[in-house]
Amino acid sequence: RGGRLKVITTSYMGATDLKAIQFLSGLKNTEIKVSYNTRNERLHAKAYLFYRNTGFHTGYIGSSNLSRSALTNGLEWNIKLTTQEVGHLIEKFQKTFETYWQDREFESFNYEQNSEKLSKALKQERQISKNTINASVLFDVKPYSYQSEILEKLQTERQIHNRTKNLVVAATGTGKTIISAFDFKQFYAKKPTARLLFVAHRKEILQQARAIFQGVLKDNNFGELWVDGIQPEKFNHVFASVQSLNNQIESLKLEPNYYDFIIVDEVHHIAARSYRPILKRFTPEILLGLTATPERMDGANILDDFCGVIAAEIRLAEALNRKLLCPFQYFGITDSVDLSILEWKNGKYLPSQLTQIYTENDRRVRDIINSIDKYQNNLHQTKTLGFCVSQEHAQYMAEKFHLAGLKAAFLVSSNSEQREKLRQQFIQGEINYLFVVDIFNEGVDIPEIDTVLFLRPTESLTVFLQQLGRGLRLADKKDCLTVLDFVGNARSEYDFETKFRAMIGKTNSSVQKELKDDFPHLPLGCSIVLEKKAKEIILLNIKNATNFHKNHIVKKIQNFKHQTHLPLSLKNFINLNHIPLEALYKRDCWTRLLCLAGEHEELQSKFEKNITSAILNKWLVCDSYAYLSFILNLAKNNFQFNLSSLSDIEQKMALMLHYDVWSDKHSFKNLEQSIHAIGANKALVNEIIELLELLIDNIEHLEQGIQLPYNQPLKVHSRYTRDQILTAFGLSTFEKKSHNREGVALNKKLNTELLFVDLHKSEEDYSPTTLYNDYAINDVLFHWQSQNATRPDVGKGLDYINHKKIGRHILLFIRPFKRDEYNLTMGYYFLGSAEMVKTYGSKPMNITWRLREPMPSYLLKESAKLAIG
């Protein structure tokens, strides 16, 4: 008697299930939505049926034997809740359901109109191999949100940073090939004549890749294979094996720029002589590399082939939460070895010293075996991979384990001819412990690995994640990966914080707080347990690394030349020492720190405080390419310009810059004089240039313009401070600065209202009566709660309802938190124009806004979870 039904269809849904849907669709006032799920991810189909005024609250569809009697007589779990007792829980249910209901994956379903389409889709799904995608489908294949993020980063690399050789790093099973297909689809839409070359080393990979491209492009005829004697006819869209391509590469009558888009799968093979001729032979417009292992097998840096950067990667926490990888149980074990006495050079310990200290006595080996026995079920029934510092260390460990009665071996470059033999012995259980040095050795790519031993400190986060990833592959009868990390007393330079941040994922709390609270925000199914002494070592290290004192940074600057051969620059310094820009600038400006370290001539203090404050509080929390580039261009001209030569938008950005540096306390006669003054301190101008180039290089999103009947400088999806926003929309002028700090700001002259939303609210900043309900329902719908006095029949509330009629522009700005982990006031993301869809309630009003531009995945993920907790 009135309700909503959602159905998720997969190949497990049969004819009887369709009858159940038919029965449900006949219910009076019941609205149905269906998702045609082609990604074969869910194991069964569920339909959630919500009734009002009935005893039957939830229907469950997923059995081929489901019938009408099953619906009426099925098992139920009921709980009575009232709005008076637990109103917040009821409200949470309602908000959560609304976000699911508005998910674009679901479309409205009518049995008479859509049943044939549904039946065909289900039949099609049953015929599809689980490893392929058939293109003859009745629907569009769409990327997941994390895949959309990667696609946007790839576009940013090309459009903003002019880097067209791009590397995507993602674990096996996370959809690297599908990402490449969507990436090519975007390119193909703009250039329909584009030619594609997809290169891989196995026929099965090429067949699967071609099927995926056909599905994404909805073209059964797309692509030709070139492998095992199969020869393409047209060479326009080719899926070729390395061997087949190299056998004929000299005789190919194709121009170097014949292929517009080249994709190299498993690109860590790129150092092999078989791959190198292909890259030398062709010069594509776009080169895309796919890998789970961003290091070359010969130990060289794969980034040399891809503009020196990883364009995009699927983060560990994201992959774990999506169950694309096996969950881990990480144990930080106290190590008996003291590493603080060892040398530190070029950002790492010396391997020779580590080898000596790890092989000079047997006590550590005994401790390692005891720890395995403590944390593993059975010493003799495991597939354990141990990462060592050198070949000598790996051989030493294997020999000592063998003497202890454990089946162990080592695999290093000197015995690589035994790779396949050792691999088979390891898989079959003839060897339980395999010790390696080179993590990129193909012989250890074994999903069945159930335990990983970190027997040496791993200075590189990339290497650590790849080592960890060797054990995170999904496998039958494998519930989780056991990780034993032996934590010794480390040098202060060693970076524990970044490693734990990667395992935890993105949270607003610091790693230090996460550690003290026993890691409450880990990915699903994962745990981190630290032994007492290990926890003390890690906490002390992170405390020393994050609680920077000015003298601490100065000493690091003085020691920089002893740690690396790189030139001393802001970028090189923060990268080598893992110091966030926010932490550095909270102590002082870079040039002043250089002076204190004796690495720069004496700095005049003119305007030093103003510029340092602008950097810390304005530019580090802003990520607009247009605005930061405007300031950079001015800085390169020493902030000398004629105001009349600037466009209207540039003049508004100049006013934003004015308030960034001088706030509202200044004695300048005009805007031109104000900006000229910033260039008075040449040393700081050079620092501004260096910093802005670094900030611009780190931008990972594409900003968009917005159509309004007047000029303003802000771009949609970029982040700005409140003062910058108020200035951009004319609420601050050169003569008077706006001090608006409310959740709304109205410019009557422009007939524009700005809505400022803090997604996460705490009672420290808000009273219980102002803890508004603001969250994303989906990528275009946003639920917003007005101020408490707003009502729908008069004043502001009535203006919101009639905003289109009265020509008022509603612009939405959101930020996740009021302050970030460095206690800096966060900037607001500009979501663009919004139109009212519906409203309910009074004092306050609850309004659903429809955004003109869809919210990016990285913002939607943060905003939507406010609805579901």
mmCIF file with all atom_site columns, C-alpha atoms in Angstrom, residues 43-163:
data_model
loop_
_atom_site.group_PDB
_atom_site.id
_atom_site.type_symbol
_atom_site.label_atom_id
_atom_site.label_alt_id
_atom_site.label_comp_id
_atom_site.label_asym_id
_atom_site.label_entity_id
_atom_site.label_seq_id
_atom_site.pdbx_PDB_ins_code
_atom_site.Cartn_x
_atom_site.Cartn_y
_atom_site.Cartn_z
_atom_site.occupancy
_atom_site.B_iso_or_equiv
_atom_site.pdbx_formal_charge
_atom_site.auth_seq_id
_atom_site.auth_comp_id
_atom_site.auth_asym_id
_atom_site.auth_atom_id
_atom_site.pdbx_PDB_model_num
ATOM 1   C CA . LEU A 1 43  ? 26.858 -12.596 -5.661  1.00 0.00 ? 43  LEU A CA 1
ATOM 2   C CA . HIS A 1 44  ? 23.072 -12.461 -5.540  1.00 0.00 ? 44  HIS A CA 1
ATOM 3   C CA . ALA A 1 45  ? 20.216 -10.106 -6.211  1.00 0.00 ? 45  ALA A CA 1
ATOM 4   C CA . LYS A 1 46  ? 18.439 -8.216  -3.459  1.00 0.00 ? 46  LYS A CA 1
ATOM 5   C CA . ALA A 1 47  ? 15.295 -6.204  -3.589  1.00 0.00 ? 47  ALA A CA 1
ATOM 6   C CA . TYR A 1 48  ? 14.466 -3.886  -0.724  1.00 0.00 ? 48  TYR A CA 1
ATOM 7   C CA . LEU A 1 49  ? 10.748 -3.349  -0.353  1.00 0.00 ? 49  LEU A CA 1
ATOM 8   C CA . PHE A 1 50  ? 9.522  -0.558  1.905   1.00 0.00 ? 50  PHE A CA 1
ATOM 9   C CA . TYR A 1 51  ? 5.874  -0.504  2.939   1.00 0.00 ? 51  TYR A CA 1
ATOM 10  C CA . ARG A 1 52  ? 3.952  1.874   5.089   1.00 0.00 ? 52  ARG A CA 1
ATOM 11  C CA . ASN A 1 53  ? 1.197  0.666   7.455   1.00 0.00 ? 53  ASN A CA 1
ATOM 12  C CA . THR A 1 54  ? 1.945  -3.019  6.960   1.00 0.00 ? 54  THR A CA 1
ATOM 13  C CA . GLY A 1 55  ? 3.579  -5.622  9.142   1.00 0.00 ? 55  GLY A CA 1
ATOM 14  C CA . PHE A 1 56  ? 5.876  -6.731  6.328   1.00 0.00 ? 56  PHE A CA 1
ATOM 15  C CA . HIS A 1 57  ? 8.833  -4.330  6.328   1.00 0.00 ? 57  HIS A CA 1
ATOM 16  C CA . THR A 1 58  ? 11.489 -5.951  4.180   1.00 0.00 ? 58  THR A CA 1
ATOM 17  C CA . GLY A 1 59  ? 11.246 -8.315  1.220   1.00 0.00 ? 59  GLY A CA 1
ATOM 18  C CA . TYR A 1 60  ? 14.308 -10.302 0.129   1.00 0.00 ? 60  TYR A CA 1
ATOM 19  C CA . ILE A 1 61  ? 14.715 -11.390 -3.495  1.00 0.00 ? 61  ILE A CA 1
ATOM 20  C CA . GLY A 1 62  ? 17.622 -13.543 -4.610  1.00 0.00 ? 62  GLY A CA 1
ATOM 21  C CA . SER A 1 63  ? 16.433 -17.125 -4.687  1.00 0.00 ? 63  SER A CA 1
ATOM 22  C CA . SER A 1 64  ? 15.391 -18.891 -7.876  1.00 0.00 ? 64  SER A CA 1
ATOM 23  C CA . ASN A 1 65  ? 12.606 -20.488 -5.839  1.00 0.00 ? 65  ASN A CA 1
ATOM 24  C CA . LEU A 1 66  ? 11.101 -17.204 -4.718  1.00 0.00 ? 66  LEU A CA 1
ATOM 25  C CA . SER A 1 67  ? 7.338  -17.020 -5.011  1.00 0.00 ? 67  SER A CA 1
ATOM 26  C CA . ARG A 1 68  ? 4.459  -14.915 -3.797  1.00 0.00 ? 68  ARG A CA 1
ATOM 27  C CA . SER A 1 69  ? 4.104  -17.137 -0.729  1.00 0.00 ? 69  SER A CA 1
ATOM 28  C CA . ALA A 1 70  ? 7.764  -16.573 0.070   1.00 0.00 ? 70  ALA A CA 1
ATOM 29  C CA . LEU A 1 71  ? 7.088  -12.859 0.143   1.00 0.00 ? 71  LEU A CA 1
ATOM 30  C CA . THR A 1 72  ? 4.122  -13.177 2.427   1.00 0.00 ? 72  THR A CA 1
ATOM 31  C CA . ASN A 1 73  ? 5.462  -15.960 4.658   1.00 0.00 ? 73  ASN A CA 1
ATOM 32  C CA . GLY A 1 74  ? 9.214  -15.260 4.557   1.00 0.00 ? 74  GLY A CA 1
ATOM 33  C CA . LEU A 1 75  ? 11.499 -14.785 7.528   1.00 0.00 ? 75  LEU A CA 1
ATOM 34  C CA . GLU A 1 76  ? 11.383 -11.302 9.079   1.00 0.00 ? 76  GLU A CA 1
ATOM 35  C CA . TRP A 1 77  ? 13.377 -9.370  11.635  1.00 0.00 ? 77  TRP A CA 1
ATOM 36  C CA . ASN A 1 78  ? 11.377 -6.485  13.083  1.00 0.00 ? 78  ASN A CA 1
ATOM 37  C CA . ILE A 1 79  ? 12.185 -3.739  15.529  1.00 0.00 ? 79  ILE A CA 1
ATOM 38  C CA . LYS A 1 80  ? 9.820  -1.075  16.761  1.00 0.00 ? 80  LYS A CA 1
ATOM 39  C CA . LEU A 1 81  ? 11.199 2.466   16.649  1.00 0.00 ? 81  LEU A CA 1
ATOM 40  C CA . THR A 1 82  ? 9.433  5.732   17.342  1.00 0.00 ? 82  THR A CA 1
ATOM 41  C CA . THR A 1 83  ? 10.467 9.223   16.347  1.00 0.00 ? 83  THR A CA 1
ATOM 42  C CA . GLN A 1 84  ? 9.962  10.389  19.909  1.00 0.00 ? 84  GLN A CA 1
ATOM 43  C CA . GLU A 1 85  ? 12.450 7.865   21.355  1.00 0.00 ? 85  GLU A CA 1
ATOM 44  C CA . VAL A 1 86  ? 15.107 7.671   18.658  1.00 0.00 ? 86  VAL A CA 1
ATOM 45  C CA . GLY A 1 87  ? 14.172 10.280  16.108  1.00 0.00 ? 87  GLY A CA 1
ATOM 46  C CA . HIS A 1 88  ? 17.750 10.660  14.933  1.00 0.00 ? 88  HIS A CA 1
ATOM 47  C CA . LEU A 1 89  ? 17.887 6.967   13.954  1.00 0.00 ? 89  LEU A CA 1
ATOM 48  C CA . ILE A 1 90  ? 14.644 7.181   11.992  1.00 0.00 ? 90  ILE A CA 1
ATOM 49  C CA . GLU A 1 91  ? 15.984 10.262  10.256  1.00 0.00 ? 91  GLU A CA 1
ATOM 50  C CA . LYS A 1 92  ? 19.240 8.467   9.470   1.00 0.00 ? 92  LYS A CA 1
ATOM 51  C CA . PHE A 1 93  ? 17.276 5.600   7.862   1.00 0.00 ? 93  PHE A CA 1
ATOM 52  C CA . GLN A 1 94  ? 15.317 8.070   5.762   1.00 0.00 ? 94  GLN A CA 1
ATOM 53  C CA . LYS A 1 95  ? 18.408 9.934   4.578   1.00 0.00 ? 95  LYS A CA 1
ATOM 54  C CA . THR A 1 96  ? 20.255 6.707   3.809   1.00 0.00 ? 96  THR A CA 1
ATOM 55  C CA . PHE A 1 97  ? 17.371 5.309   1.795   1.00 0.00 ? 97  PHE A CA 1
ATOM 56  C CA . GLU A 1 98  ? 17.007 8.548   -0.141  1.00 0.00 ? 98  GLU A CA 1
ATOM 57  C CA . THR A 1 99  ? 20.674 8.475   -1.206  1.00 0.00 ? 99  THR A CA 1
ATOM 58  C CA . TYR A 1 100 ? 20.255 4.880   -2.402  1.00 0.00 ? 100 TYR A CA 1
ATOM 59  C CA . TRP A 1 101 ? 16.986 5.676   -4.147  1.00 0.00 ? 101 TRP A CA 1
ATOM 60  C CA . GLN A 1 102 ? 18.514 8.574   -6.063  1.00 0.00 ? 102 GLN A CA 1
ATOM 61  C CA . ASP A 1 103 ? 21.591 6.583   -7.131  1.00 0.00 ? 103 ASP A CA 1
ATOM 62  C CA . ARG A 1 104 ? 21.930 6.831   -10.901 1.00 0.00 ? 104 ARG A CA 1
ATOM 63  C CA . GLU A 1 105 ? 22.642 3.111   -11.120 1.00 0.00 ? 105 GLU A CA 1
ATOM 64  C CA . PHE A 1 106 ? 18.914 2.530   -10.719 1.00 0.00 ? 106 PHE A CA 1
ATOM 65  C CA . GLU A 1 107 ? 16.309 3.432   -13.320 1.00 0.00 ? 107 GLU A CA 1
ATOM 66  C CA . SER A 1 108 ? 12.533 3.475   -13.036 1.00 0.00 ? 108 SER A CA 1
ATOM 67  C CA . PHE A 1 109 ? 10.932 0.134   -13.909 1.00 0.00 ? 109 PHE A CA 1
ATOM 68  C CA . ASN A 1 110 ? 7.521  -0.625  -15.333 1.00 0.00 ? 110 ASN A CA 1
ATOM 69  C CA . TYR A 1 111 ? 6.753  -4.278  -15.915 1.00 0.00 ? 111 TYR A CA 1
ATOM 70  C CA . GLU A 1 112 ? 4.759  -3.806  -19.138 1.00 0.00 ? 112 GLU A CA 1
ATOM 71  C CA . GLN A 1 113 ? 7.330  -1.449  -20.650 1.00 0.00 ? 113 GLN A CA 1
ATOM 72  C CA . ASN A 1 114 ? 10.605 -2.823  -19.337 1.00 0.00 ? 114 ASN A CA 1
ATOM 73  C CA . SER A 1 115 ? 10.186 -6.559  -18.694 1.00 0.00 ? 115 SER A CA 1
ATOM 74  C CA . GLU A 1 116 ? 11.506 -7.567  -22.124 1.00 0.00 ? 116 GLU A CA 1
ATOM 75  C CA . LYS A 1 117 ? 14.560 -5.368  -21.665 1.00 0.00 ? 117 LYS A CA 1
ATOM 76  C CA . LEU A 1 118 ? 15.176 -6.859  -18.233 1.00 0.00 ? 118 LEU A CA 1
ATOM 77  C CA . SER A 1 119 ? 14.802 -10.437 -19.517 1.00 0.00 ? 119 SER A CA 1
ATOM 78  C CA . LYS A 1 120 ? 17.246 -9.812  -22.362 1.00 0.00 ? 120 LYS A CA 1
ATOM 79  C CA . ALA A 1 121 ? 19.745 -8.227  -20.026 1.00 0.00 ? 121 ALA A CA 1
ATOM 80  C CA . LEU A 1 122 ? 19.585 -11.184 -17.644 1.00 0.00 ? 122 LEU A CA 1
ATOM 81  C CA . LYS A 1 123 ? 19.914 -13.677 -20.488 1.00 0.00 ? 123 LYS A CA 1
ATOM 82  C CA . GLN A 1 124 ? 22.864 -11.696 -21.861 1.00 0.00 ? 124 GLN A CA 1
ATOM 83  C CA . GLU A 1 125 ? 24.528 -11.716 -18.462 1.00 0.00 ? 125 GLU A CA 1
ATOM 84  C CA . ARG A 1 126 ? 24.248 -15.485 -18.138 1.00 0.00 ? 126 ARG A CA 1
ATOM 85  C CA . GLN A 1 127 ? 25.973 -15.927 -21.499 1.00 0.00 ? 127 GLN A CA 1
ATOM 86  C CA . ILE A 1 128 ? 28.912 -13.687 -20.635 1.00 0.00 ? 128 ILE A CA 1
ATOM 87  C CA . SER A 1 129 ? 32.087 -15.309 -19.396 1.00 0.00 ? 129 SER A CA 1
ATOM 88  C CA . LYS A 1 130 ? 33.061 -13.912 -16.030 1.00 0.00 ? 130 LYS A CA 1
ATOM 89  C CA . ASN A 1 131 ? 36.355 -12.766 -17.556 1.00 0.00 ? 131 ASN A CA 1
ATOM 90  C CA . THR A 1 132 ? 34.922 -10.883 -20.523 1.00 0.00 ? 132 THR A CA 1
ATOM 91  C CA . ILE A 1 133 ? 32.420 -8.198  -21.371 1.00 0.00 ? 133 ILE A CA 1
ATOM 92  C CA . ASN A 1 134 ? 30.117 -8.616  -24.374 1.00 0.00 ? 134 ASN A CA 1
ATOM 93  C CA . ALA A 1 135 ? 29.377 -5.486  -26.307 1.00 0.00 ? 135 ALA A CA 1
ATOM 94  C CA . SER A 1 136 ? 25.890 -6.388  -27.489 1.00 0.00 ? 136 SER A CA 1
ATOM 95  C CA . VAL A 1 137 ? 24.262 -4.999  -24.372 1.00 0.00 ? 137 VAL A CA 1
ATOM 96  C CA . LEU A 1 138 ? 21.212 -2.860  -23.892 1.00 0.00 ? 138 LEU A CA 1
ATOM 97  C CA . PHE A 1 139 ? 22.794 -0.419  -21.511 1.00 0.00 ? 139 PHE A CA 1
ATOM 98  C CA . ASP A 1 140 ? 25.878 1.726   -20.934 1.00 0.00 ? 140 ASP A CA 1
ATOM 99  C CA . VAL A 1 141 ? 28.789 0.437   -18.899 1.00 0.00 ? 141 VAL A CA 1
ATOM 100 C CA . LYS A 1 142 ? 29.751 3.163   -16.412 1.00 0.00 ? 142 LYS A CA 1
ATOM 101 C CA . PRO A 1 143 ? 32.899 3.581   -14.324 1.00 0.00 ? 143 PRO A CA 1
ATOM 102 C CA . TYR A 1 144 ? 32.862 3.244   -10.554 1.00 0.00 ? 144 TYR A CA 1
ATOM 103 C CA . SER A 1 145 ? 33.514 6.402   -8.559  1.00 0.00 ? 145 SER A CA 1
ATOM 104 C CA . TYR A 1 146 ? 37.158 5.537   -7.863  1.00 0.00 ? 146 TYR A CA 1
ATOM 105 C CA . GLN A 1 147 ? 37.666 4.865   -11.579 1.00 0.00 ? 147 GLN A CA 1
ATOM 106 C CA . SER A 1 148 ? 36.103 8.247   -12.395 1.00 0.00 ? 148 SER A CA 1
ATOM 107 C CA . GLU A 1 149 ? 38.606 9.893   -10.055 1.00 0.00 ? 149 GLU A CA 1
ATOM 108 C CA . ILE A 1 150 ? 41.471 8.305   -11.961 1.00 0.00 ? 150 ILE A CA 1
ATOM 109 C CA . LEU A 1 151 ? 40.017 9.363   -15.298 1.00 0.00 ? 151 LEU A CA 1
ATOM 110 C CA . GLU A 1 152 ? 39.771 12.966  -14.089 1.00 0.00 ? 152 GLU A CA 1
ATOM 111 C CA . LYS A 1 153 ? 43.375 12.873  -12.874 1.00 0.00 ? 153 LYS A CA 1
ATOM 112 C CA . LEU A 1 154 ? 44.500 11.637  -16.286 1.00 0.00 ? 154 LEU A CA 1
ATOM 113 C CA . GLN A 1 155 ? 42.690 14.544  -17.951 1.00 0.00 ? 155 GLN A CA 1
ATOM 114 C CA . THR A 1 156 ? 44.275 16.937  -15.451 1.00 0.00 ? 156 THR A CA 1
ATOM 115 C CA . GLU A 1 157 ? 47.747 15.588  -16.245 1.00 0.00 ? 157 GLU A CA 1
ATOM 116 C CA . ARG A 1 158 ? 47.217 16.249  -19.956 1.00 0.00 ? 158 ARG A CA 1
ATOM 117 C CA . GLN A 1 159 ? 45.219 19.472  -19.929 1.00 0.00 ? 159 GLN A CA 1
ATOM 118 C CA . ILE A 1 160 ? 46.737 21.264  -16.936 1.00 0.00 ? 160 ILE A CA 1
ATOM 119 C CA . HIS A 1 161 ? 50.273 19.895  -16.731 1.00 0.00 ? 161 HIS A CA 1
ATOM 120 C CA . ASN A 1 162 ? 50.820 19.025  -20.415 1.00 0.00 ? 162 ASN A CA 1
ATOM 121 C CA . ARG A 1 163 ? 52.034 15.532  -19.509 1.00 0.00 ? 163 ARG A CA 1
#
